[in-house]
Amino acid sequence: MSIDPHAYNISIRRDNFDGEVLFEARVKELPDLVEYGESYQEAYDLVVDSIETAAAAFAEKGRTFPAATVPTDDFSGRVTLRLPRSLHRVLAETAESEGVSLNQHLVNVLSYFSGFAAGNQGEDLSSWRTVSSVQKTKKTTRPSHLRLVRSDELESLKASWG
C-alpha cells in the first residue's frame, strides 16, 4: 500500500523547548508522532520521513495505517456560544458603542485575534495573552524632522523653505 505523506494534516509551530528555539511538527492523524527541527523545512522533512517509516512498519506487521483525513466544508458559519452575563453585557455595550451588531462585533474580535496569533509566529505563542498584557512601546526608527509652527510664524518660515 502506497501512501502520500504530504496528504496528512501536518502542523508546525516555532516555540521554545527547554531553552532552545525549535520547530515542532505534529500530524493530526498520528498524535504520537512528533518531530523537532532547527528550521521549518527540517521539521517538515523529518515528519514526512517519519510518516513514511511508520507506514512501512505498520505494513510489515500487517496493521492498518491511519488514512489522511480529507478536509470537509461542513461548516455552516453558525455557532451557539454560552458566556457569562457580565461578558455578554460588555460585548453588547461595546458593539453598540461601535455602531455594529453584537454578531458583527464578535466576528471582528475573533477575526482580529485569529490574525493576531498568525502574525506573531516569531513570538512565544504557547500561552494566550490579553491585549492589555502586551507591552506598548513606541517604535521610531529615525528622529522626527517635523516642527510645530504657529500661524504667525508661517510667512517668515516660507522664505527659508524655498
Coordinates of C-alpha atoms in Angstrom, one line a residue:
M1 CA 0.0 0.0 0.0
S2 CA 1.4 3.3 -1.0
I3 CA 0.6 6.4 0.9
D4 CA 1.2 10.1 0.2
P5 CA 2.8 11.5 3.4
H6 CA 2.1 15.1 2.2
A7 CA -1.6 14.5 2.3
Y8 CA -1.6 14.2 6.1
N9 CA -2.5 17.2 8.2
I10 CA 0.9 18.4 9.4
S11 CA 1.1 21.4 11.7
I12 CA 4.4 23.1 12.5
R13 CA 5.0 25.7 15.2
R14 CA 8.0 27.5 16.4
D15 CA 8.5 27.6 20.2
N16 CA 11.0 27.5 23.0
F17 CA 11.6 23.9 24.1
D18 CA 13.9 23.5 27.1
G19 CA 15.6 26.8 26.4
E20 CA 16.1 26.1 22.7
V21 CA 14.1 27.6 19.9
L22 CA 12.9 24.8 17.6
F23 CA 10.2 23.9 15.2
E24 CA 7.8 21.2 16.3
A25 CA 6.0 19.2 13.6
R26 CA 2.9 17.2 14.5
V27 CA 0.5 15.0 12.5
K28 CA -3.2 15.2 13.3
E29 CA -3.9 11.6 12.2
L30 CA -0.9 10.3 14.1
P31 CA -1.0 12.1 17.5
D32 CA 2.0 10.2 18.9
L33 CA 4.2 11.3 16.0
V34 CA 6.2 14.4 16.8
E35 CA 9.4 15.7 15.2
Y36 CA 11.7 18.7 16.0
G37 CA 13.9 20.6 13.7
E38 CA 16.1 23.8 13.7
S39 CA 14.1 25.1 10.8
Y40 CA 10.6 24.9 9.4
Q41 CA 11.8 22.9 6.4
E42 CA 13.8 20.5 8.6
A43 CA 10.9 19.8 10.9
Y44 CA 8.6 19.2 7.8
D45 CA 11.1 16.9 6.1
L46 CA 11.6 14.9 9.3
V47 CA 7.9 14.4 9.9
V48 CA 7.3 13.4 6.3
D49 CA 10.0 10.8 6.7
S50 CA 8.5 9.6 10.0
I51 CA 5.1 9.2 8.3
E52 CA 6.7 7.0 5.6
T53 CA 8.7 5.0 8.2
A54 CA 5.6 4.4 10.3
A55 CA 3.5 3.3 7.3
A56 CA 6.2 0.8 6.4
A57 CA 6.3 -0.5 10.0
F58 CA 2.6 -0.9 10.0
A59 CA 2.7 -2.7 6.7
E60 CA 5.4 -5.1 7.9
K61 CA 3.2 -6.0 10.9
G62 CA 0.0 -6.3 8.8
R63 CA -1.6 -3.5 10.6
T64 CA -3.9 -0.8 9.0
F65 CA -2.3 2.6 8.8
P66 CA -4.5 5.6 9.6
A67 CA -5.6 7.3 6.4
A68 CA -5.2 11.0 5.9
T69 CA -8.3 13.0 6.7
V70 CA -9.9 15.0 4.0
P71 CA -11.0 18.4 5.0
T72 CA -14.7 19.0 4.6
D73 CA -16.8 22.0 4.2
D74 CA -19.4 21.0 6.8
F75 CA -19.2 24.4 8.4
S76 CA -22.4 26.5 8.3
G77 CA -20.9 29.6 9.8
R78 CA -23.3 29.3 12.7
V79 CA -22.0 28.9 16.3
T80 CA -24.0 28.8 19.5
L81 CA -22.0 30.2 22.3
R82 CA -22.7 30.3 26.1
L83 CA -20.9 33.0 28.1
P84 CA -21.2 34.8 31.4
R85 CA -23.9 37.5 31.6
S86 CA -21.2 40.1 32.5
L87 CA -19.2 39.3 29.4
H88 CA -22.4 39.3 27.3
R89 CA -23.2 42.8 28.6
V90 CA -19.7 44.2 28.0
L91 CA -19.6 42.8 24.4
A92 CA -23.1 44.1 23.7
E93 CA -22.3 47.5 25.0
T94 CA -19.0 47.6 23.0
A95 CA -20.9 46.6 19.9
E96 CA -23.5 49.3 20.4
S97 CA -20.8 52.0 21.0
E98 CA -19.1 50.9 17.8
G99 CA -22.4 51.0 15.9
V100 CA -22.4 47.4 14.9
S101 CA -24.5 44.3 15.8
L102 CA -23.3 42.0 18.6
N103 CA -22.8 39.3 15.9
Q104 CA -20.6 41.5 13.8
H105 CA -18.6 42.7 16.8
L106 CA -17.9 39.0 17.8
V107 CA -16.8 38.2 14.2
N108 CA -14.5 41.2 14.3
V109 CA -13.0 40.2 17.6
L110 CA -12.5 36.6 16.6
S111 CA -11.0 37.6 13.2
Y112 CA -8.6 40.1 14.8
F113 CA -7.3 37.6 17.3
S114 CA -7.0 34.8 14.7
G115 CA -4.9 37.2 12.6
F116 CA -3.0 38.4 15.7
A117 CA -1.9 34.9 16.5
A118 CA -0.9 34.1 12.9
G119 CA 1.0 37.4 12.7
N120 CA 3.0 36.7 15.8
Q121 CA 4.6 33.5 14.7
G122 CA 8.1 34.6 15.8
E123 CA 6.9 35.2 19.4
D124 CA 6.1 32.8 22.2
L125 CA 2.5 31.6 21.4
S126 CA 2.4 28.8 24.0
S127 CA 0.0 30.9 26.1
W128 CA -2.8 33.3 25.4
R129 CA -2.3 36.9 26.3
T130 CA -4.9 39.6 26.6
V131 CA -4.4 42.9 24.7
S132 CA -3.9 44.7 28.0
S133 CA -1.0 42.5 28.9
V134 CA 1.0 43.4 25.8
Q135 CA 3.6 46.0 26.5
K136 CA 3.1 49.1 24.5
T137 CA 6.3 50.5 23.2
K138 CA 6.9 53.5 20.9
K139 CA 8.7 52.4 17.8
T140 CA 10.7 55.0 16.0
T141 CA 13.4 54.2 13.5
R142 CA 14.5 57.8 12.9
P143 CA 14.2 61.1 14.6
S144 CA 11.2 63.2 13.5
H145 CA 12.0 66.4 11.5
L146 CA 8.6 67.8 12.0
R147 CA 8.2 71.0 13.8
L148 CA 5.0 72.7 15.1
V149 CA 4.7 76.1 13.5
R150 CA 2.3 78.8 14.7
S151 CA 0.3 80.6 12.0
D152 CA 2.0 83.9 12.9
E153 CA 5.4 82.3 12.1
L154 CA 4.3 80.8 8.8
E155 CA 5.1 83.7 6.5
S156 CA 8.6 84.2 7.8
L157 CA 9.4 80.4 7.5
K158 CA 8.1 80.1 4.0
A159 CA 11.0 82.1 2.7
S160 CA 13.5 79.7 4.2
W161 CA 11.8 76.7 2.6
G162 CA 12.1 77.9 -0.9

